[in-house]
Short mmCIF file of N, CA, C and O in Angstrom, two decimals:
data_model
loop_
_atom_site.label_atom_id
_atom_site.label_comp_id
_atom_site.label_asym_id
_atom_site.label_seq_id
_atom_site.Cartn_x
_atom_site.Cartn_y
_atom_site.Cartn_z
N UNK A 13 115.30 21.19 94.68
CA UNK A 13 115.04 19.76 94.72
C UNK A 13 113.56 19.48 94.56
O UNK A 13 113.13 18.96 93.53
N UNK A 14 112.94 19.75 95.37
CA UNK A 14 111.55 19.77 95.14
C UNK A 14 110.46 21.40 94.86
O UNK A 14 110.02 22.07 95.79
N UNK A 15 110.27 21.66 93.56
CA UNK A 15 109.10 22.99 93.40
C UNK A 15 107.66 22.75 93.57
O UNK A 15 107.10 21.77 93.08
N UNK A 16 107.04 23.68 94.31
CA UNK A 16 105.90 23.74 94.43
C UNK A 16 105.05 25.29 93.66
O UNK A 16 105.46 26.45 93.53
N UNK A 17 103.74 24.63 93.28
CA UNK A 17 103.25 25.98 92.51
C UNK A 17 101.60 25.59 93.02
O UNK A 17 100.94 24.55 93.06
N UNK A 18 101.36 26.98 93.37
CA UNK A 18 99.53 26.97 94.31
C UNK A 18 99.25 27.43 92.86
O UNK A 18 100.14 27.80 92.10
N UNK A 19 97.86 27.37 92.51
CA UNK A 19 97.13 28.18 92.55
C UNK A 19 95.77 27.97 92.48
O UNK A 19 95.60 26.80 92.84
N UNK A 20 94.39 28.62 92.13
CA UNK A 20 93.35 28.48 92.57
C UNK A 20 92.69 29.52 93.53
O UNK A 20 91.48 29.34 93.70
N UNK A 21 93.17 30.41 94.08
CA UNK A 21 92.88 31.35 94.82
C UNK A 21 92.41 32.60 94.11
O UNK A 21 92.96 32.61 93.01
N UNK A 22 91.56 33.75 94.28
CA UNK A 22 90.80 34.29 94.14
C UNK A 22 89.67 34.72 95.53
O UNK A 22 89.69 34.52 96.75
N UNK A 23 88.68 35.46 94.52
CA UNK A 23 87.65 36.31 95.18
C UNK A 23 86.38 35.62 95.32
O UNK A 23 85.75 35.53 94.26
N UNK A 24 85.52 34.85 96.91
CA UNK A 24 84.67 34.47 96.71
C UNK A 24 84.05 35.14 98.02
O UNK A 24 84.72 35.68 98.90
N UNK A 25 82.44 35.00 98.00
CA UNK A 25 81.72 35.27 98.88
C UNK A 25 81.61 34.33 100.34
O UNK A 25 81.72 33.10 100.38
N UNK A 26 81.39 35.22 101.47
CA UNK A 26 81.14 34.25 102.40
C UNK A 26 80.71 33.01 102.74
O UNK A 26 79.59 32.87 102.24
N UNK A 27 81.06 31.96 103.39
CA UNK A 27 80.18 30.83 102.80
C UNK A 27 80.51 30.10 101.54
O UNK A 27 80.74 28.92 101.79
N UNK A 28 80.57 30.26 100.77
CA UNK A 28 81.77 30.00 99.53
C UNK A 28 82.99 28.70 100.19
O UNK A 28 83.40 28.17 101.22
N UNK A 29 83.16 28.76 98.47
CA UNK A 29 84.04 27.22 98.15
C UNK A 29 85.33 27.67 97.66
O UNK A 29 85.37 28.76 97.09
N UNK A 30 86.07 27.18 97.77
CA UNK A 30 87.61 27.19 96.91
C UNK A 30 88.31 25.70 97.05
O UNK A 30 88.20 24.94 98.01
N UNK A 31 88.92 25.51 96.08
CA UNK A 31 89.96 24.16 96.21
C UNK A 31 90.73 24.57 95.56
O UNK A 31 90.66 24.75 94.34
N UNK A 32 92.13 24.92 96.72
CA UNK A 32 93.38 25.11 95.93
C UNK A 32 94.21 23.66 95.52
O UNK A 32 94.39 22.84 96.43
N UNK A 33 94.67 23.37 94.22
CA UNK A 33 95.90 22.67 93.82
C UNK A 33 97.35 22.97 93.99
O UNK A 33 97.77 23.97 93.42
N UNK A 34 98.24 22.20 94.76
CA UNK A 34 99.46 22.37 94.48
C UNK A 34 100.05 21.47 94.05
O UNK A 34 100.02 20.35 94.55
N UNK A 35 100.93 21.91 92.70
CA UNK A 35 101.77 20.79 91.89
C UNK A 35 103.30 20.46 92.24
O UNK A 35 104.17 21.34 92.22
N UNK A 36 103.49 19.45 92.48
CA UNK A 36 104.98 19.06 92.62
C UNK A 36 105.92 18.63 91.80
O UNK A 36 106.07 17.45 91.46
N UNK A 37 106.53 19.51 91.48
CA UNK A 37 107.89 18.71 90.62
C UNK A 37 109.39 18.53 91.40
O UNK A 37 109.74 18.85 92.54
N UNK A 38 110.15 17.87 90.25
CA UNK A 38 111.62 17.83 90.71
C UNK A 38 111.53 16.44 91.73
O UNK A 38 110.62 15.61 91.70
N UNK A 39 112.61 16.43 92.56
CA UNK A 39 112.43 14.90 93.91
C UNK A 39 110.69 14.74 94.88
O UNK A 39 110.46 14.53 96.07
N UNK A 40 110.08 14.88 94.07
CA UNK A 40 108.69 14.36 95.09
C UNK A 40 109.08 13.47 95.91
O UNK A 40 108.96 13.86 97.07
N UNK A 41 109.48 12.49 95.81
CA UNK A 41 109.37 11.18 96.31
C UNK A 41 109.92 11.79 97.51
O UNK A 41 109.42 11.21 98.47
N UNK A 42 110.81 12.79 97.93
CA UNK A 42 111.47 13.14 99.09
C UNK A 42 110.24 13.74 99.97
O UNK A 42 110.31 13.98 101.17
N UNK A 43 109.15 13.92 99.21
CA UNK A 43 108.27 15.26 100.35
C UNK A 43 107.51 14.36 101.16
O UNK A 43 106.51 13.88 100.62
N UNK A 44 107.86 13.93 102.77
CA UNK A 44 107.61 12.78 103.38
C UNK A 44 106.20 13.73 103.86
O UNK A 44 105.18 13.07 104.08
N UNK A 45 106.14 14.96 103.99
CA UNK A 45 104.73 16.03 104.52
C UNK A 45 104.54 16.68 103.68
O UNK A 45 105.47 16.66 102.88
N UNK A 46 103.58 17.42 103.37
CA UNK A 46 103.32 18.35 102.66
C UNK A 46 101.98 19.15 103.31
O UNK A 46 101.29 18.59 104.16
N UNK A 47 101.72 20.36 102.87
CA UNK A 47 100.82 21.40 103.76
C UNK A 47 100.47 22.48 103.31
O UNK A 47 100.70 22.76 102.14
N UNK A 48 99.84 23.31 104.13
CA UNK A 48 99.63 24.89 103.82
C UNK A 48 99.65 25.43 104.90
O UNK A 48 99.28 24.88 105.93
N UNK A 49 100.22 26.92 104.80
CA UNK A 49 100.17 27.78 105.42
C UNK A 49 99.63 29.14 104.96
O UNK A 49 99.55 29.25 103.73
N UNK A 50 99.21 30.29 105.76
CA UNK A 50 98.80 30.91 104.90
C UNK A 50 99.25 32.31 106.08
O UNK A 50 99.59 32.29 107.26
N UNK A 51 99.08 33.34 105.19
CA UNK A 51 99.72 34.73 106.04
C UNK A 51 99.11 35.98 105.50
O UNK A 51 99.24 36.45 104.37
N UNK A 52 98.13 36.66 106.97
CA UNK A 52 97.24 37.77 106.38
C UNK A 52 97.74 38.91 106.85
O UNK A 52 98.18 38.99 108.00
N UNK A 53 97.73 39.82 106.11
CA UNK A 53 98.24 41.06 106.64
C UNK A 53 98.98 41.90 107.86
O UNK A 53 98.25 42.78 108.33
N UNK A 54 100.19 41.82 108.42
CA UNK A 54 100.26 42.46 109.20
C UNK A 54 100.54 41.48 110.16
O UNK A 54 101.33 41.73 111.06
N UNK A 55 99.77 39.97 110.04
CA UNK A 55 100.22 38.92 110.76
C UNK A 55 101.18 37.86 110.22
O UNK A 55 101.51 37.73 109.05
N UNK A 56 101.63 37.00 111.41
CA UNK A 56 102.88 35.71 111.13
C UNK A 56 101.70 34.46 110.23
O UNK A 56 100.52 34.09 110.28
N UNK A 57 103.11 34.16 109.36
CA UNK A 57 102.99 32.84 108.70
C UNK A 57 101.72 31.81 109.83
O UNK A 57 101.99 31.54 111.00
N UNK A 58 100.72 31.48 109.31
CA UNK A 58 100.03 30.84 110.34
C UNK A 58 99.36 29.03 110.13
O UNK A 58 98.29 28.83 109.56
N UNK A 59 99.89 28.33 110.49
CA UNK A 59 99.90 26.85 109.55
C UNK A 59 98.19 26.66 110.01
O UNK A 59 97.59 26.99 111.03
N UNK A 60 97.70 25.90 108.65
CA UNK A 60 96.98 25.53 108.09
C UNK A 60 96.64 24.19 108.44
O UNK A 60 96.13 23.95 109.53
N UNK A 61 96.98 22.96 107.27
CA UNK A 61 97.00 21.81 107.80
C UNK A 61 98.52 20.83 106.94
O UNK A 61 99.50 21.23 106.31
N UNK A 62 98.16 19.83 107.23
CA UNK A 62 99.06 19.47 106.71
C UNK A 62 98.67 17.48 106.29
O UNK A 62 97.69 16.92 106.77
N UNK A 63 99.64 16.77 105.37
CA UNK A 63 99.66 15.84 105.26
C UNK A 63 100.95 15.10 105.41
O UNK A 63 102.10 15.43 105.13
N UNK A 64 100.38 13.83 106.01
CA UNK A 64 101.95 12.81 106.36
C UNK A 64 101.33 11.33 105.48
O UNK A 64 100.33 10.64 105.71
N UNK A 65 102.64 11.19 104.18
CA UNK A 65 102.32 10.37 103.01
C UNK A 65 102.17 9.18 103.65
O UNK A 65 101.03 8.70 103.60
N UNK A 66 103.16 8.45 104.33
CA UNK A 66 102.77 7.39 105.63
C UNK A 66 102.03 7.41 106.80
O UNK A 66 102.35 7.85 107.91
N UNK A 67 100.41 6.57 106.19
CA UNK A 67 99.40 6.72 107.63
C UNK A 67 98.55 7.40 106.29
O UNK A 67 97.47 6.82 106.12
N UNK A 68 98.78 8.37 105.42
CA UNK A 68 97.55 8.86 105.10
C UNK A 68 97.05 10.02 105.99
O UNK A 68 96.05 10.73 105.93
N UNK A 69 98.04 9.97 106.78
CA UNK A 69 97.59 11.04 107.88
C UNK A 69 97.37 12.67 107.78
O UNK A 69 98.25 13.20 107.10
N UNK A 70 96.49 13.48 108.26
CA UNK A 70 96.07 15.08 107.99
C UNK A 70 95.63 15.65 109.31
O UNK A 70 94.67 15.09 109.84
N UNK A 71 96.08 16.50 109.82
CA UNK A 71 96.19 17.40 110.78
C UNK A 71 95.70 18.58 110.25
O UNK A 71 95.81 18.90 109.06
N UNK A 72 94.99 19.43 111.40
CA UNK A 72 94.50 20.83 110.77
C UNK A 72 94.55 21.53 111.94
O UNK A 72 94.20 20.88 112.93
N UNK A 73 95.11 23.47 112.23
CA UNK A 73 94.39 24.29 112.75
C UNK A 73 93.03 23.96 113.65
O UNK A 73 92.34 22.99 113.32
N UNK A 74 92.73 24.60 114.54
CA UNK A 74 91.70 24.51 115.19
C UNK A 74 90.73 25.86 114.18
O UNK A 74 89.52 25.77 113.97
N UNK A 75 91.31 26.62 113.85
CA UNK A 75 90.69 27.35 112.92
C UNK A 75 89.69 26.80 111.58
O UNK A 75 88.75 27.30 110.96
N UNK A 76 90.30 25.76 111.54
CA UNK A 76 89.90 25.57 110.02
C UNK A 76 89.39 24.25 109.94
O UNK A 76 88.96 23.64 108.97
N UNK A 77 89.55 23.80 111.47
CA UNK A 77 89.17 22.10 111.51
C UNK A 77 87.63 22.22 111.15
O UNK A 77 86.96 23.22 111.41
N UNK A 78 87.09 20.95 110.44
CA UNK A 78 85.68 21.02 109.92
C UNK A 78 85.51 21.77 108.82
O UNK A 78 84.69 21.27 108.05
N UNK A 79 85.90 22.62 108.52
CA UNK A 79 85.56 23.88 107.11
C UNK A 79 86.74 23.41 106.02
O UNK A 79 86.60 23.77 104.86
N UNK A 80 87.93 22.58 106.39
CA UNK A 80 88.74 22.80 105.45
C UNK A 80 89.03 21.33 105.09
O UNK A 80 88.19 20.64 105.67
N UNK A 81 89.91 20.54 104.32
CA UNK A 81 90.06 19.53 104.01
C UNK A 81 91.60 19.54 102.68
O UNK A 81 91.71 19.98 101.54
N UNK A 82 92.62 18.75 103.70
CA UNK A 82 93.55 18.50 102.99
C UNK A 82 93.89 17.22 102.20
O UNK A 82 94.05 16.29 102.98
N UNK A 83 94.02 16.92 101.12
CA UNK A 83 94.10 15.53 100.54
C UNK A 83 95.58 15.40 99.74
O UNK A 83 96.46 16.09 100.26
N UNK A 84 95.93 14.74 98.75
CA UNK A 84 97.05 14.08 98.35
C UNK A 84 96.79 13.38 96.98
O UNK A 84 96.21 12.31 96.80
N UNK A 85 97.28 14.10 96.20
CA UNK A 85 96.97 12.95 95.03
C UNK A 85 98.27 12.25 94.82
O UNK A 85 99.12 13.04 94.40
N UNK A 86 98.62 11.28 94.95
CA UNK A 86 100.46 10.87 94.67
C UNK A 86 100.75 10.68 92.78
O UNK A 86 101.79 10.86 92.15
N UNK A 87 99.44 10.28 92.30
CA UNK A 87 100.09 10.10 91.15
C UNK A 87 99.95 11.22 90.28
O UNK A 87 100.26 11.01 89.11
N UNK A 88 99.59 12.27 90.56
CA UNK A 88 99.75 13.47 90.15
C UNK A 88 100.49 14.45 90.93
O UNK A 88 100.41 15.67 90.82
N UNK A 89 101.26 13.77 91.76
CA UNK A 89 102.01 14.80 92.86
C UNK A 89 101.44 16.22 92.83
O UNK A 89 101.89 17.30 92.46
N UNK A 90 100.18 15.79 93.41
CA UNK A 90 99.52 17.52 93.66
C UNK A 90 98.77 17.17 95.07
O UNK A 90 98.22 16.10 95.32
N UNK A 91 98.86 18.27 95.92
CA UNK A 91 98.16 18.27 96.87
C UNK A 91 97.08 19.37 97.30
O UNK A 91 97.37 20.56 97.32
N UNK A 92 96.06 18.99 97.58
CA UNK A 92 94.92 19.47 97.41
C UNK A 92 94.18 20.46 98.95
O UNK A 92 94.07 19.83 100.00
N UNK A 93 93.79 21.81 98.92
CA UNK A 93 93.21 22.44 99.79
C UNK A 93 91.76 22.94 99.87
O UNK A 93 91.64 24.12 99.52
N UNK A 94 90.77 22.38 100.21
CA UNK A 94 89.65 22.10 99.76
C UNK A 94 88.98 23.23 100.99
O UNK A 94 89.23 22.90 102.14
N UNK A 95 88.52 23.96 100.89
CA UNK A 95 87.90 25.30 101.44
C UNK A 95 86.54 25.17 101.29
O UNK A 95 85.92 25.25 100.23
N UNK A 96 86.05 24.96 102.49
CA UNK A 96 84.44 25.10 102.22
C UNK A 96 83.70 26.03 103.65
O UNK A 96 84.03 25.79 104.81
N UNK A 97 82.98 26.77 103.41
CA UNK A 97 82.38 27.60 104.83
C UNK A 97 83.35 28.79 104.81
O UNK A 97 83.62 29.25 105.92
N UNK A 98 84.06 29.54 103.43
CA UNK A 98 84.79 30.06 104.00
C UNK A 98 84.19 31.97 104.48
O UNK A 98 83.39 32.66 103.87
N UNK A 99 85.04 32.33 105.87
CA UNK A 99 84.73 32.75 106.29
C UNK A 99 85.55 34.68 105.90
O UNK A 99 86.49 34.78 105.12
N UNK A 100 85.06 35.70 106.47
CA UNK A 100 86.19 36.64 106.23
C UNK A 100 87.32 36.75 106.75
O UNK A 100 88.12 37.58 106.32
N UNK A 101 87.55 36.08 107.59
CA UNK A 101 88.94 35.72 108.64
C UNK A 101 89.95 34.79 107.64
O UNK A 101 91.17 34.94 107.66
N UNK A 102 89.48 34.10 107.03
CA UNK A 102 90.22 33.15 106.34
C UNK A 102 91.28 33.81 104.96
O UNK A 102 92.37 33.51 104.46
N UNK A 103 90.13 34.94 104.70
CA UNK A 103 91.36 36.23 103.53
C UNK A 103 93.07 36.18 104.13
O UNK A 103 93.52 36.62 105.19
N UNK A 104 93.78 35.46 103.03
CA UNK A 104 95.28 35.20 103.92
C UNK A 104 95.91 34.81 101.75
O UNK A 104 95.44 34.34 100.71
N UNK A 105 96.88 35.27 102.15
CA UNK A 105 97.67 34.24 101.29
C UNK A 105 98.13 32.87 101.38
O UNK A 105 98.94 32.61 102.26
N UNK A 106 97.67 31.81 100.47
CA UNK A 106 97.82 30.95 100.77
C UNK A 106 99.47 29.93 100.11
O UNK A 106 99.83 29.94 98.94
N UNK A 107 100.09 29.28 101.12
CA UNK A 107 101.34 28.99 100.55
C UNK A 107 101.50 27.21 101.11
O UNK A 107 101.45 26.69 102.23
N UNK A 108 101.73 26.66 99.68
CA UNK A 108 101.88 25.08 99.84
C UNK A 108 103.21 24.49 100.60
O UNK A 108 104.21 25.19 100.42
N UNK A 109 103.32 23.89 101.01
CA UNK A 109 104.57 23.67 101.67
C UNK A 109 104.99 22.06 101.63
O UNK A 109 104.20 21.18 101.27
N UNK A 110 106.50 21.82 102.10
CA UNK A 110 106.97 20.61 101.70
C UNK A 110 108.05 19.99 102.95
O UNK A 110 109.13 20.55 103.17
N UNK A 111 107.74 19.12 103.50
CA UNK A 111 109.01 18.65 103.99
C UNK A 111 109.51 16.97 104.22
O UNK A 111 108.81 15.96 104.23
N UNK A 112 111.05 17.13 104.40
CA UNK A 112 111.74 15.76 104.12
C UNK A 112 111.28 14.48 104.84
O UNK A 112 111.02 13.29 104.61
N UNK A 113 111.35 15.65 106.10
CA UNK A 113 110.70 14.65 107.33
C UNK A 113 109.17 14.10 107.34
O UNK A 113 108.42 14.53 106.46
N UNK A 114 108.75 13.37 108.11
CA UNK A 114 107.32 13.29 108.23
C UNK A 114 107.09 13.45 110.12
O UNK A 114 107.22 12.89 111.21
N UNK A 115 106.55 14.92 109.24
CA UNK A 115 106.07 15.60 110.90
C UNK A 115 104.54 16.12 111.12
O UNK A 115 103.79 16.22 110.15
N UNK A 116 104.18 16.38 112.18
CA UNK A 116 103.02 17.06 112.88
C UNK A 116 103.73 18.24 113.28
O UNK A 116 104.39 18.38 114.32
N UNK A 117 103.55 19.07 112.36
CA UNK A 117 104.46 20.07 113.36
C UNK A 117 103.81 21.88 112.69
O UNK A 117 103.87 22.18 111.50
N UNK A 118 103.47 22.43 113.32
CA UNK A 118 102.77 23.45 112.58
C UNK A 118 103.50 24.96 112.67
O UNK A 118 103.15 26.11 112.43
N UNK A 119 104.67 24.32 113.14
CA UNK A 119 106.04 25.59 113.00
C UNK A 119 106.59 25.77 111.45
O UNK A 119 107.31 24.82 111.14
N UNK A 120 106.51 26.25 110.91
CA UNK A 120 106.98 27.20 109.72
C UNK A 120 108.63 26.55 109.27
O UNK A 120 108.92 26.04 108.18
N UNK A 121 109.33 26.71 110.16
CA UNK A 121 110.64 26.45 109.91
C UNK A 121 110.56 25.22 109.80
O UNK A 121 110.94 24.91 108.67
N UNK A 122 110.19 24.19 110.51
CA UNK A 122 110.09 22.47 109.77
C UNK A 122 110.55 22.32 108.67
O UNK A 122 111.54 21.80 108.15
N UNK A 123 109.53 22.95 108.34
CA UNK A 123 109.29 23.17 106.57
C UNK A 123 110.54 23.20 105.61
O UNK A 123 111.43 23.98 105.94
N UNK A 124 110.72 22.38 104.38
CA UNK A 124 111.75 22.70 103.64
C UNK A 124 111.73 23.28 102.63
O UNK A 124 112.81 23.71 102.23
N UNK A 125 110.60 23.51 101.88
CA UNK A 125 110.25 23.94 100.64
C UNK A 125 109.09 24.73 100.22
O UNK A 125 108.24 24.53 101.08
N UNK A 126 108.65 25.49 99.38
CA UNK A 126 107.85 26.77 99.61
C UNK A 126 106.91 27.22 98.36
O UNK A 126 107.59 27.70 97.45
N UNK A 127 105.88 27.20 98.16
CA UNK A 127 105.30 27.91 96.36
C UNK A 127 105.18 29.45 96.84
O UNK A 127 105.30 29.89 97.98
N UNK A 128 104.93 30.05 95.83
CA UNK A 128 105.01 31.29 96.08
C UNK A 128 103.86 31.83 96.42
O UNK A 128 103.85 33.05 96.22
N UNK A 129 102.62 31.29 96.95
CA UNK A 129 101.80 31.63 97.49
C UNK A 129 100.32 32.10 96.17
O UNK A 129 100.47 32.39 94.99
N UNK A 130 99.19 32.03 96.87
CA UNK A 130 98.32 32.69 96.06
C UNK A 130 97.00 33.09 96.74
O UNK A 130 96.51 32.30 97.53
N UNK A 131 96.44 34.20 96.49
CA UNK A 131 95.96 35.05 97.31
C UNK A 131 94.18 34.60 96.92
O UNK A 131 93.57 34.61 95.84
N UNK A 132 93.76 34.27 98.23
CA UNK A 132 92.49 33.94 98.53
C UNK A 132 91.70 35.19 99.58
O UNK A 132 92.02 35.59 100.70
N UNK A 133 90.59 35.55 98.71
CA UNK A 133 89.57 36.58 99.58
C UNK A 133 88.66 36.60 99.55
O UNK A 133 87.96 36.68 98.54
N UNK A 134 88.34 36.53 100.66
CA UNK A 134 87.03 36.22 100.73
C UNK A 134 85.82 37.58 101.53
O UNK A 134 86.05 38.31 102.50
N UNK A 135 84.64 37.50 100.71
CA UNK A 135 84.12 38.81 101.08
C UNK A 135 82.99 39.06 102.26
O UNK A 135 82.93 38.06 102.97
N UNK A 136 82.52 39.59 102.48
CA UNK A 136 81.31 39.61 103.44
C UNK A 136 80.02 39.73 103.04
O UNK A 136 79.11 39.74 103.87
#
C-alpha cells in the first residue's frame, strides 16, 4: 500500500553532515506518521524521530535531539533526515518508516511500513 525507499547514506567524517531522503509511493495520503529508525550492529531497532502530518508535529530520541532534524515535504511525498554533528555512535543503518495512525510512539511495531534501509558511517 504504501513503499518507502531511503537513500543518501554513506561514509562521512566526524562532525559531518548527511540528509537522508525518503520517497513515498503507492497510498501516501494514508501515512498519518512517518520516521526513522535506525539499527547498529549487534543492537535492537532503535527509533530515531519521527513526524505527525497533523500539527506539523516532530519528536526525536534524546540521542539525537539538537544534532538531527526531521521534516516532510507533502508535495513530493518525501521525508527528510537531516544529520548534522554527526557523531561515531550514530554509524547504524538507517530505515524510513510509515504509519496509519498518527502516533508519538517510538516502539518499532507501531509502525506499518518499512524501506529497506541505508547504511550511514560515520568515522573518527
Amino acid at each position: 500500500q504504501v513503499q518507502l525507499v531511503e537513500s543518501g547514506g554513506g561514509l562521512v567524517q566526524a562532525g559531518g553532515s548527511l540528509r537522508l531522503p525518503c520517497a513515498a509511493s503507492g497510498r501516501t495520503f494514508s501515512s498519518a506518521t512517518m520516521g526513522w529508525f535506525r539499527q547498529a550492529p549487534g543492537k535492537e531497532r532503535e527509533f530515531v524521530a519521527a513526524h505527525r502530518r497533523t500539527g506539523n508535529n516532530t519528536y526525536y530520541s534524546d540521542s539525537v535531539k539538537g544534532r538531527f532534524t526531521i521534516s516532510r515535504d507533502t508535495a513530493k511525498n518525501t521525508v527528510y533526515l537531516q544529520m548534522n554533528s554527526l557523531e561515531p555512535e550514530d554509524t547504524a543503518v538507517y530505515y524510513c518508516t510509515a504509519a496509519t495512525q498518527s502516533l508519538r510512539s517510538s516502539w518499532y511495531s507501531d509502525y506499518d511500513y518499512w524501506g529497506q534501509g541505508t547504511q550511514v558511517t560515520v568515522s573518527s
